[in-house]
Amino acid sequence: LTQLVSAGIGEPRCTKAAQRRCTMVKVLCVLYEDPQTPSEVSRTLPEIKTYPGGQTTPSPSKVDFVPGQLLGSVSGALGLNKFLEDHDFVVTSSKDGPDSVFEKELPDADVVISQPFWPAYMSAERFQKAKNLKLCITAGIGSDHVDLDAACRHGVTVAEVTYCNSISVAEHVVMSILTLVRNFVESHHIAMSGGWHIADCVRKAFDVEGMDVGTVGAGRIGLAVLRRMKPFDTKLHYFDQHRLAESVEEELGLTYHDSVESLVKVCDVVTINCPLHPKTEHLFNKELIYSMKRGSYLINTARGKICDAAAVAEACESGQLAGYAGDVWFPQPAPADHPWRGMPSNAMTPHVSGTTLSAQARYAAGVREILECFLSQRPIREEYLIVEHGQLAGTGKHSYTEGNTTAGSEEAAKFSADELRPTKMQKVSTGGC
């Protein structure tokens, strides 16, 4: 438009192509690295239109991918390449430290997309640099990698794809419980090493039947865990700041606790399914862990920072915890010297529970739905909102407290140095007006 006016063409006018350029936005997307051993997996995914409780799955105008494709890594680009071809779309896995692609591309970005699994930590310092930023999207659930206080101060909207992978995570929790209680990891290692030492396999193996199993947090994920553990004939407990309906408590035979301290004292298995915010940061410290039953199991697929890493490692060493499992760490990726990488009796994985190929199809569609609303200036779904108009909103108002939990995230830069991995960047399309 500026070029047309300066060329002396009279009244300012834009061709359709020029209008597209003038309304172009820069979308900076951080995704995890592509697989080191690419493989094709062909499977038709079941169609899911609604979640438990009635919320509908993401509903963009269309998608440009086949559900079941690998979408969460750099080359998958969340299936957004065609949709954003008229915009400046930068996709990278390089996210930590001052020399990262993310840091260099951030100052003029309008939209930042990140994942909980490979989070681009949006600290107050980064908000200060991002003068054009209007929207932060979490491709998944959990926006604690964003300094929500800073987002409020800068008037940046924060949104996530609520419920997209809640069931995925709940399934991982159940798997983790059985893995620990049945001593699966040690038994598997014995089989893979050519052994047949039955006594070593079963000396720490139990049935989960009859055990007291409790969840800290009974929202979408926590409630789904409780429903899936009921058929194992366990005694179910929960704590949540929002008590469940009496009908649900009766249906599942739940025991409600008015404090975390009350719950952990009576449970053989404790699973953490609450958001990370200032009131839950390091909730599971040494004092709380040592108030648990000796020899109990702790599962954490919520956020790594809810637990004191050193206290968990010490408890596994001492036998206070019979095992610790989950997939969340802090920071992410975890440095090679993170205490959970080498502690005994653990069944940890990288942060994968919520990024199955099934979940990717849903959160990729949800990201596109949010972008369609943003680009057309339509309201984003209330249940997707975390921050809007300078305050907690939607799901954020229900699930989070004000504050910041990104402190210490700079340690994630150590992973790249440890692994000596090359910087990876994909510049999908560029342009400007």
Tab-separated table of C-alpha atoms in Angstrom:
chain	number	residue	atom	x	y	z
A	1	LEU	CA	0.000	0.000	0.000
A	2	THR	CA	2.795	2.437	0.859
A	3	GLN	CA	4.501	1.654	-2.460
A	4	LEU	CA	1.281	2.273	-4.394
A	5	VAL	CA	0.770	5.717	-2.854
A	6	SER	CA	4.351	6.856	-3.349
A	7	ALA	CA	4.131	5.796	-6.981
A	8	GLY	CA	1.477	8.498	-7.524
A	9	ILE	CA	-1.508	6.255	-8.274
A	10	GLY	CA	-3.961	8.622	-6.619
A	11	GLU	CA	-6.221	7.459	-3.805
A	12	PRO	CA	-4.739	4.652	-1.707
A	13	ARG	CA	-6.048	1.343	-2.991
A	14	CYS	CA	-4.976	-2.262	-2.444
A	15	THR	CA	-5.286	-5.147	-4.821
A	16	LYS	CA	-6.462	-8.366	-3.140
A	17	ALA	CA	-2.868	-9.590	-3.093
A	18	ALA	CA	-1.695	-6.328	-1.526
A	19	GLN	CA	-4.474	-6.494	1.051
A	20	ARG	CA	-3.336	-9.980	2.031
A	21	ARG	CA	0.194	-8.701	2.470
A	22	CYS	CA	-0.995	-5.718	4.490
A	23	THR	CA	-2.907	-7.967	6.882
A	24	MET	CA	-0.066	-10.465	7.046
A	25	VAL	CA	0.994	-11.609	10.490
A	26	LYS	CA	4.139	-13.296	11.686
A	27	VAL	CA	3.511	-16.639	13.379
A	28	LEU	CA	6.474	-18.079	15.283
A	29	CYS	CA	5.975	-21.756	16.047
A	30	VAL	CA	8.205	-23.906	18.275
A	31	LEU	CA	7.861	-27.670	17.885
A	32	TYR	CA	9.974	-30.634	18.900
A	33	GLU	CA	12.617	-32.048	16.591
A	34	ASP	CA	11.854	-34.488	13.801
A	35	PRO	CA	12.364	-38.212	14.515
A	36	GLN	CA	15.907	-39.530	14.215
A	37	THR	CA	14.554	-42.701	12.611
A	38	PRO	CA	11.598	-41.708	10.420
A	39	SER	CA	8.971	-44.376	9.865
A	40	GLU	CA	5.531	-44.523	8.338
A	41	VAL	CA	2.655	-45.699	10.535
A	42	SER	CA	-0.646	-46.191	8.746
A	43	ARG	CA	-3.723	-46.282	10.956
A	44	THR	CA	-7.179	-44.822	10.593
A	45	LEU	CA	-8.031	-42.915	13.760
A	46	PRO	CA	-11.464	-43.289	15.355
A	47	GLU	CA	-13.583	-40.175	14.923
A	48	ILE	CA	-14.293	-38.401	18.198
A	49	LYS	CA	-16.702	-35.458	18.013
A	50	THR	CA	-17.303	-34.735	21.691
A	51	TYR	CA	-15.390	-35.187	24.933
A	52	PRO	CA	-16.852	-36.581	28.165
A	53	GLY	CA	-19.126	-33.889	29.539
A	54	GLY	CA	-20.263	-32.666	26.129
A	55	GLN	CA	-17.536	-30.234	24.992
A	56	THR	CA	-17.042	-30.541	21.243
A	57	THR	CA	-13.686	-31.333	19.698
A	58	PRO	CA	-11.914	-28.578	17.699
A	59	SER	CA	-13.928	-27.273	14.769
A	60	PRO	CA	-11.801	-25.282	12.307
A	61	SER	CA	-13.234	-24.554	8.858
A	62	LYS	CA	-11.031	-27.351	7.490
A	63	VAL	CA	-7.676	-29.048	8.078
A	64	ASP	CA	-4.878	-29.744	5.624
A	65	PHE	CA	-3.661	-32.994	7.109
A	66	VAL	CA	-4.724	-36.585	7.532
A	67	PRO	CA	-5.362	-37.467	11.200
A	68	GLY	CA	-2.669	-39.885	12.292
A	69	GLN	CA	0.191	-38.019	10.612
A	70	LEU	CA	3.144	-36.793	12.677
A	71	LEU	CA	2.181	-33.137	13.130
A	72	GLY	CA	3.919	-32.130	16.367
A	73	SER	CA	7.482	-32.025	15.047
A	74	VAL	CA	9.097	-29.335	12.901
A	75	SER	CA	8.384	-30.892	9.507
A	76	GLY	CA	4.758	-31.572	10.491
A	77	ALA	CA	4.265	-27.875	11.335
A	78	LEU	CA	0.872	-28.703	12.906
A	79	GLY	CA	-0.474	-29.028	9.382
A	80	LEU	CA	-0.498	-25.230	9.049
A	81	ASN	CA	1.782	-24.687	6.019
A	82	LYS	CA	-0.990	-24.221	3.460
A	83	PHE	CA	-3.271	-22.267	5.799
A	84	LEU	CA	-0.514	-19.755	6.611
A	85	GLU	CA	1.083	-19.568	3.168
A	86	ASP	CA	0.172	-15.861	2.840
A	87	HIS	CA	1.723	-15.078	6.223
A	88	ASP	CA	5.211	-15.129	7.682
A	89	PHE	CA	5.319	-18.584	9.246
A	90	VAL	CA	8.496	-19.627	11.048
A	91	VAL	CA	8.791	-23.123	12.525
A	92	THR	CA	11.774	-24.113	14.631
A	93	SER	CA	12.927	-26.423	17.391
A	94	SER	CA	15.648	-23.985	18.486
A	95	LYS	CA	14.113	-22.286	21.528
A	96	ASP	CA	16.549	-21.808	24.418
A	97	GLY	CA	19.274	-19.251	24.973
A	98	PRO	CA	20.089	-15.880	23.395
A	99	ASP	CA	21.354	-17.420	20.147
A	100	SER	CA	18.268	-19.566	19.541
A	101	VAL	CA	16.143	-19.072	16.451
A	102	PHE	CA	13.168	-18.359	18.704
A	103	GLU	CA	14.980	-15.521	20.470
A	104	LYS	CA	16.042	-13.950	17.175
A	105	GLU	CA	12.628	-14.226	15.512
A	106	LEU	CA	10.568	-13.148	18.534
A	107	PRO	CA	10.820	-9.311	18.424
A	108	ASP	CA	8.441	-8.867	15.461
A	109	ALA	CA	6.230	-11.932	15.996
A	110	ASP	CA	2.466	-11.377	16.247
A	111	VAL	CA	1.670	-14.928	17.361
A	112	VAL	CA	3.730	-17.495	19.254
A	113	ILE	CA	2.763	-21.173	19.184
A	114	SER	CA	4.437	-23.583	21.580
A	115	GLN	CA	3.901	-27.011	23.134
A	116	PRO	CA	4.078	-28.259	26.722
A	117	PHE	CA	6.317	-31.089	25.491
A	118	TRP	CA	9.006	-28.801	24.041
A	119	PRO	CA	8.048	-25.454	25.564
A	120	ALA	CA	9.258	-22.078	24.421
A	121	TYR	CA	9.352	-20.412	27.831
A	122	MET	CA	7.743	-16.987	27.548
A	123	SER	CA	9.390	-15.169	30.428
A	124	ALA	CA	8.848	-11.537	31.366
A	125	GLU	CA	12.097	-10.699	29.570
A	126	ARG	CA	10.862	-12.266	26.377
A	127	PHE	CA	7.538	-10.453	26.594
A	128	GLN	CA	9.510	-7.228	26.885
A	129	LYS	CA	11.279	-8.006	23.619
A	130	ALA	CA	8.132	-9.082	21.762
A	131	LYS	CA	6.709	-5.653	20.966
A	132	ASN	CA	4.227	-6.932	18.362
A	133	LEU	CA	3.004	-9.975	20.268
A	134	LYS	CA	-0.765	-10.338	20.512
A	135	LEU	CA	-1.404	-14.047	21.040
A	136	CYS	CA	0.331	-17.031	22.667
A	137	ILE	CA	-1.139	-20.422	21.730
A	138	THR	CA	-0.375	-23.654	23.556
A	139	ALA	CA	-0.591	-26.614	21.193
A	140	GLY	CA	-1.896	-28.867	23.921
A	141	ILE	CA	-2.966	-28.241	27.512
A	142	GLY	CA	-1.132	-26.286	30.201
A	143	SER	CA	0.193	-22.765	29.678
A	144	ASP	CA	2.521	-22.578	32.691
A	145	HIS	CA	5.493	-22.076	30.333
A	146	VAL	CA	4.034	-18.599	29.789
A	147	ASP	CA	4.526	-15.939	32.458
A	148	LEU	CA	0.816	-15.220	32.843
A	149	ASP	CA	1.453	-12.078	34.903
A	150	ALA	CA	3.574	-10.690	32.073
A	151	ALA	CA	0.928	-11.666	29.519
A	152	CYS	CA	-1.643	-9.729	31.543
A	153	ARG	CA	0.608	-6.671	31.806
A	154	HIS	CA	1.332	-6.639	28.072
A	155	GLY	CA	-2.251	-7.297	27.005
A	156	VAL	CA	-1.366	-10.552	25.245
A	157	THR	CA	-4.068	-13.199	24.884
A	158	VAL	CA	-3.082	-16.724	25.968
A	159	ALA	CA	-5.090	-19.690	24.679
A	160	GLU	CA	-4.749	-23.470	24.719
A	161	VAL	CA	-6.657	-26.391	23.206
A	162	THR	CA	-8.551	-27.458	26.324
A	163	TYR	CA	-9.377	-31.170	26.620
A	164	CYS	CA	-7.540	-32.101	23.402
A	165	ASN	CA	-5.223	-34.606	25.094
A	166	SER	CA	-6.767	-35.106	28.549
A	167	ILE	CA	-7.729	-38.712	27.859
A	168	SER	CA	-4.310	-39.368	26.310
A	169	VAL	CA	-2.674	-38.289	29.567
A	170	ALA	CA	-5.140	-40.252	31.707
A	171	GLU	CA	-4.247	-43.417	29.799
A	172	HIS	CA	-0.552	-42.730	30.447
A	173	VAL	CA	-1.277	-42.381	34.169
A	174	VAL	CA	-2.969	-45.783	34.319
A	175	MET	CA	-0.077	-47.314	32.380
A	176	SER	CA	2.400	-45.726	34.805
A	177	ILE	CA	0.542	-47.006	37.870
A	178	LEU	CA	0.599	-50.581	36.556
A	179	THR	CA	4.212	-50.240	35.411
A	180	LEU	CA	5.341	-49.311	38.917
A	181	VAL	CA	3.132	-51.613	40.962
A	182	ARG	CA	3.921	-54.666	38.801
A	183	ASN	CA	7.675	-53.839	38.662
A	184	PHE	CA	7.506	-53.916	34.870
A	185	VAL	CA	10.660	-51.923	34.109
A	186	GLU	CA	13.027	-54.196	36.030
A	187	SER	CA	11.339	-57.331	34.661
A	188	HIS	CA	11.629	-55.996	31.100
A	189	HIS	CA	15.317	-55.200	31.546
A	190	ILE	CA	15.946	-58.733	32.820
A	191	ALA	CA	14.212	-60.231	29.772
A	192	MET	CA	16.059	-57.973	27.340
A	193	SER	CA	19.435	-58.797	28.908
A	194	GLY	CA	18.890	-62.529	28.408
A	195	GLY	CA	17.999	-63.303	32.019
A	196	TRP	CA	15.192	-65.301	33.614
A	197	HIS	CA	15.470	-64.243	37.246
A	198	ILE	CA	11.866	-64.645	38.387
A	199	ALA	CA	12.565	-63.761	42.020
A	200	ASP	CA	14.209	-60.468	41.007
A	201	CYS	CA	11.177	-59.656	38.854
A	202	VAL	CA	8.529	-60.349	41.474
A	203	ARG	CA	10.254	-59.250	44.691
A	204	LYS	CA	8.694	-55.788	44.232
A	205	ALA	CA	5.584	-56.722	42.209
A	206	PHE	CA	2.060	-56.415	43.592
A	207	ASP	CA	-1.564	-56.386	42.475
A	208	VAL	CA	-3.192	-52.975	42.339
A	209	GLU	CA	-6.490	-54.568	43.390
A	210	GLY	CA	-7.580	-53.301	46.797
A	211	MET	CA	-5.026	-50.507	46.929
A	212	ASP	CA	-5.925	-46.948	47.919
A	213	VAL	CA	-5.399	-44.765	44.853
A	214	GLY	CA	-5.714	-40.986	45.091
A	215	THR	CA	-5.510	-38.081	42.681
A	216	VAL	CA	-4.441	-34.545	43.496
A	217	GLY	CA	-6.679	-32.733	41.066
A	218	ALA	CA	-9.949	-34.158	39.761
A	219	GLY	CA	-10.534	-32.072	36.678
A	220	ARG	CA	-10.680	-33.521	33.163
A	221	ILE	CA	-7.575	-35.682	33.550
A	222	GLY	CA	-7.925	-36.580	37.223
A	223	LEU	CA	-11.563	-37.625	36.852
A	224	ALA	CA	-10.698	-39.687	33.758
A	225	VAL	CA	-8.002	-41.474	35.796
A	226	LEU	CA	-10.487	-42.244	38.569
A	227	ARG	CA	-12.983	-43.657	36.071
A	228	ARG	CA	-10.306	-45.885	34.541
A	229	MET	CA	-9.037	-47.153	37.899
A	230	LYS	CA	-12.481	-48.124	39.222
A	231	PRO	CA	-12.618	-51.431	37.270
A	232	PHE	CA	-9.397	-52.501	39.019
A	233	ASP	CA	-11.376	-52.644	42.282
A	234	THR	CA	-9.287	-50.006	43.980
A	235	LYS	CA	-10.374	-47.633	46.739
A	236	LEU	CA	-10.497	-44.205	45.153
A	237	HIS	CA	-9.644	-40.863	46.789
A	238	TYR	CA	-9.346	-37.313	45.501
A	239	PHE	CA	-8.526	-33.753	46.454
A	240	ASP	CA	-9.535	-30.777	44.338
A	241	GLN	CA	-10.307	-27.138	45.084
A	242	HIS	CA	-13.620	-27.707	43.274
A	243	ARG	CA	-15.458	-30.661	44.825
A	244	LEU	CA	-17.133	-33.080	42.418
A	245	ALA	CA	-20.891	-33.560	42.308
A	246	GLU	CA	-22.284	-35.916	44.926
A	247	SER	CA	-23.657	-38.136	42.155
A	248	VAL	CA	-20.139	-38.608	40.731
A	249	GLU	CA	-18.716	-39.382	44.169
A	250	GLU	CA	-21.397	-42.026	44.679
A	251	GLU	CA	-21.010	-43.498	41.177
A	252	LEU	CA	-17.258	-44.045	41.597
A	253	GLY	CA	-17.225	-44.649	45.338
A	254	LEU	CA	-14.906	-41.686	45.926
A	255	THR	CA	-13.543	-40.442	49.225
A	256	TYR	CA	-13.066	-36.659	49.194
A	257	HIS	CA	-10.193	-35.071	51.129
A	258	ASP	CA	-10.151	-31.408	52.026
A	259	SER	CA	-6.346	-31.246	51.833
A	260	VAL	CA	-3.487	-32.868	49.953
A	261	GLU	CA	-1.918	-33.761	53.293
A	262	SER	CA	-4.959	-35.804	54.277
A	263	LEU	CA	-5.000	-37.720	50.992
A	264	VAL	CA	-1.324	-38.695	50.756
A	265	LYS	CA	-1.280	-40.208	54.271
A	266	VAL	CA	-3.755	-42.958	53.352
A	267	CYS	CA	-2.964	-43.753	49.714
A	268	ASP	CA	-0.731	-46.472	48.295
A	269	VAL	CA	-0.677	-44.702	44.932
A	270	VAL	CA	-0.833	-40.918	44.456
A	271	THR	CA	-1.195	-39.371	41.016
A	272	ILE	CA	-0.748	-35.643	40.395
A	273	ASN	CA	-3.244	-34.181	37.925
A	274	CYS	CA	-3.422	-30.476	38.810
A	275	PRO	CA	-2.116	-27.420	36.936
A	276	LEU	CA	1.186	-25.781	37.795
A	277	HIS	CA	0.769	-22.298	39.243
A	278	PRO	CA	2.414	-20.493	42.179
A	279	LYS	CA	0.263	-22.325	44.749
A	280	THR	CA	1.232	-25.784	43.421
A	281	GLU	CA	4.891	-25.099	42.636
A	282	HIS	CA	6.984	-27.554	44.721
A	283	LEU	CA	3.817	-28.743	46.453
A	284	PHE	CA	5.397	-32.192	46.740
A	285	ASN	CA	8.419	-31.170	48.783
A	286	LYS	CA	10.420	-33.334	51.178
A	287	GLU	CA	7.989	-32.752	54.056
A	288	LEU	CA	4.921	-33.831	52.072
A	289	ILE	CA	6.650	-36.806	50.441
A	290	TYR	CA	7.822	-38.114	53.808
A	291	SER	CA	4.269	-37.796	55.157
A	292	MET	CA	3.131	-40.338	52.564
A	293	LYS	CA	2.905	-44.045	53.332
A	294	ARG	CA	6.378	-45.552	53.234
A	295	GLY	CA	6.712	-47.573	50.051
A	296	SER	CA	3.951	-45.737	48.206
A	297	TYR	CA	4.049	-44.811	44.521
A	298	LEU	CA	3.955	-41.302	43.050
A	299	ILE	CA	2.914	-40.586	39.453
A	300	ASN	CA	3.256	-37.138	37.928
A	301	THR	CA	2.021	-36.351	34.431
A	302	ALA	CA	1.008	-32.799	35.405
A	303	ARG	CA	4.144	-30.650	35.580
A	304	GLY	CA	7.622	-31.455	36.844
A	305	LYS	CA	7.886	-28.315	38.943
A	306	ILE	CA	5.011	-29.440	41.168
A	307	CYS	CA	7.597	-31.791	42.723
A	308	ASP	CA	10.920	-30.946	44.344
A	309	ALA	CA	13.284	-32.905	42.085
A	310	ALA	CA	15.923	-33.528	44.738
A	311	ALA	CA	13.342	-34.624	47.316
A	312	VAL	CA	11.829	-37.153	44.891
A	313	ALA	CA	15.244	-38.602	44.049
A	314	GLU	CA	16.159	-38.895	47.737
A	315	ALA	CA	12.843	-40.602	48.515
A	316	CYS	CA	13.405	-43.164	45.755
A	317	GLU	CA	16.922	-43.793	47.053
A	318	SER	CA	15.738	-44.258	50.647
A	319	GLY	CA	12.693	-46.402	49.860
A	320	GLN	CA	10.220	-43.821	51.114
A	321	LEU	CA	8.849	-43.997	47.584
A	322	ALA	CA	8.657	-47.457	46.040
A	323	GLY	CA	8.621	-45.781	42.661
A	324	TYR	CA	8.124	-42.561	40.728
A	325	ALA	CA	6.743	-42.378	37.203
A	326	GLY	CA	5.535	-39.817	34.741
A	327	ASP	CA	6.725	-37.794	31.808
A	328	VAL	CA	7.046	-34.209	33.029
A	329	TRP	CA	10.307	-32.546	34.048
A	330	PHE	CA	11.569	-29.061	34.794
A	331	PRO	CA	12.985	-27.556	32.760
A	332	GLN	CA	12.137	-29.244	29.500
A	333	PRO	CA	14.082	-30.723	27.913
A	334	ALA	CA	15.778	-31.885	31.115
A	335	PRO	CA	19.560	-31.498	31.309
A	336	ALA	CA	21.615	-34.709	31.317
A	337	ASP	CA	22.426	-34.236	35.010
A	338	HIS	CA	18.786	-34.005	36.107
A	339	PRO	CA	18.463	-36.210	39.220
A	340	TRP	CA	15.479	-38.118	37.829
A	341	ARG	CA	17.501	-39.501	34.911
A	342	GLY	CA	19.498	-41.823	37.163
A	343	MET	CA	17.431	-42.380	40.305
A	344	PRO	CA	16.294	-45.925	41.174
A	345	SER	CA	12.731	-47.217	40.887
A	346	ASN	CA	11.623	-44.771	38.223
A	347	ALA	CA	9.541	-45.238	35.094
A	348	MET	CA	10.096	-41.824	33.555
A	349	THR	CA	9.745	-40.959	29.882
A	350	PRO	CA	10.251	-37.694	27.999
A	351	HIS	CA	7.104	-35.547	27.968
A	352	VAL	CA	5.036	-37.702	25.613
A	353	SER	CA	1.752	-38.567	27.328
A	354	GLY	CA	-0.243	-35.826	25.605
A	355	THR	CA	1.313	-35.973	22.149
A	356	THR	CA	0.219	-39.297	20.728
A	357	LEU	CA	-0.655	-39.180	17.048
A	358	SER	CA	-4.307	-39.196	18.129
A	359	ALA	CA	-3.792	-36.170	20.375
A	360	GLN	CA	-1.756	-34.342	17.732
A	361	ALA	CA	-4.682	-34.428	15.320
A	362	ARG	CA	-6.893	-32.751	17.926
A	363	TYR	CA	-4.465	-30.099	19.127
A	364	ALA	CA	-3.378	-29.260	15.572
A	365	ALA	CA	-7.031	-28.737	14.629
A	366	GLY	CA	-7.522	-26.669	17.794
A	367	VAL	CA	-4.569	-24.419	17.001
A	368	ARG	CA	-5.985	-23.800	13.544
A	369	GLU	CA	-9.397	-23.010	15.032
A	370	ILE	CA	-7.811	-20.441	17.369
A	371	LEU	CA	-5.808	-18.903	14.508
A	372	GLU	CA	-8.912	-18.668	12.325
A	373	CYS	CA	-10.669	-16.770	15.095
A	374	PHE	CA	-7.678	-14.483	15.633
A	375	LEU	CA	-7.162	-13.679	11.944
A	376	SER	CA	-10.863	-12.994	11.357
A	377	GLN	CA	-11.200	-11.074	14.653
A	378	ARG	CA	-13.808	-13.471	15.998
A	379	PRO	CA	-13.977	-14.467	19.686
A	380	ILE	CA	-11.908	-17.471	20.721
A	381	ARG	CA	-13.850	-20.192	22.521
A	382	GLU	CA	-14.258	-19.388	26.212
A	383	GLU	CA	-12.930	-22.791	27.246
A	384	TYR	CA	-9.712	-22.193	25.275
A	385	LEU	CA	-8.904	-18.892	26.984
A	386	ILE	CA	-6.294	-18.581	29.735
A	387	VAL	CA	-5.628	-14.821	29.615
A	388	GLU	CA	-7.601	-12.124	27.823
A	389	HIS	CA	-7.927	-8.355	28.246
A	390	GLY	CA	-5.205	-8.274	30.894
A	391	GLN	CA	-6.673	-10.870	33.253
A	392	LEU	CA	-7.213	-14.577	33.728
A	393	ALA	CA	-10.170	-15.714	31.633
A	394	GLY	CA	-12.102	-18.836	30.708
A	395	THR	CA	-10.290	-22.003	31.763
A	396	GLY	CA	-7.474	-19.854	33.141
A	397	LYS	CA	-9.797	-18.204	35.637
A	398	HIS	CA	-11.033	-21.613	36.804
A	399	SER	CA	-7.713	-23.476	36.932
A	400	TYR	CA	-4.859	-21.018	37.525
A	401	THR	CA	-3.806	-18.450	40.087
A	402	GLU	CA	-2.022	-15.226	39.262
A	403	GLY	CA	1.744	-15.431	39.148
A	404	ASN	CA	4.699	-16.828	37.234
A	405	THR	CA	6.250	-20.300	37.230
A	406	THR	CA	8.884	-19.869	34.497
A	407	ALA	CA	11.788	-19.042	36.857
A	408	GLY	CA	14.683	-21.412	36.244
A	409	SER	CA	13.622	-22.247	32.688
A	410	GLU	CA	16.931	-20.932	31.372
A	411	GLU	CA	18.429	-24.245	32.531
A	412	ALA	CA	16.772	-25.882	29.515
A	413	ALA	CA	19.570	-24.411	27.380
A	414	LYS	CA	21.917	-26.950	28.977
A	415	PHE	CA	20.199	-29.758	27.058
A	416	SER	CA	21.436	-28.492	23.697
A	417	ALA	CA	24.954	-28.183	25.040
A	418	ASP	CA	24.781	-31.657	26.570
A	419	GLU	CA	23.430	-33.294	23.435
A	420	LEU	CA	25.482	-31.237	20.976
A	421	ARG	CA	22.539	-31.306	18.614
A	422	PRO	CA	22.581	-29.035	15.563
A	423	THR	CA	20.206	-26.121	15.498
A	424	LYS	CA	17.169	-26.970	13.413
A	425	MET	CA	14.974	-24.404	11.744
A	426	GLN	CA	12.418	-24.472	9.022
A	427	LYS	CA	11.365	-21.173	7.460
A	428	VAL	CA	8.083	-22.173	5.903
A	429	SER	CA	7.028	-18.922	4.266
A	430	THR	CA	8.008	-15.309	4.517
A	431	GLY	CA	6.702	-12.001	3.341
A	432	GLY	CA	5.709	-8.558	4.446
A	433	CYS	CA	3.943	-5.366	3.577
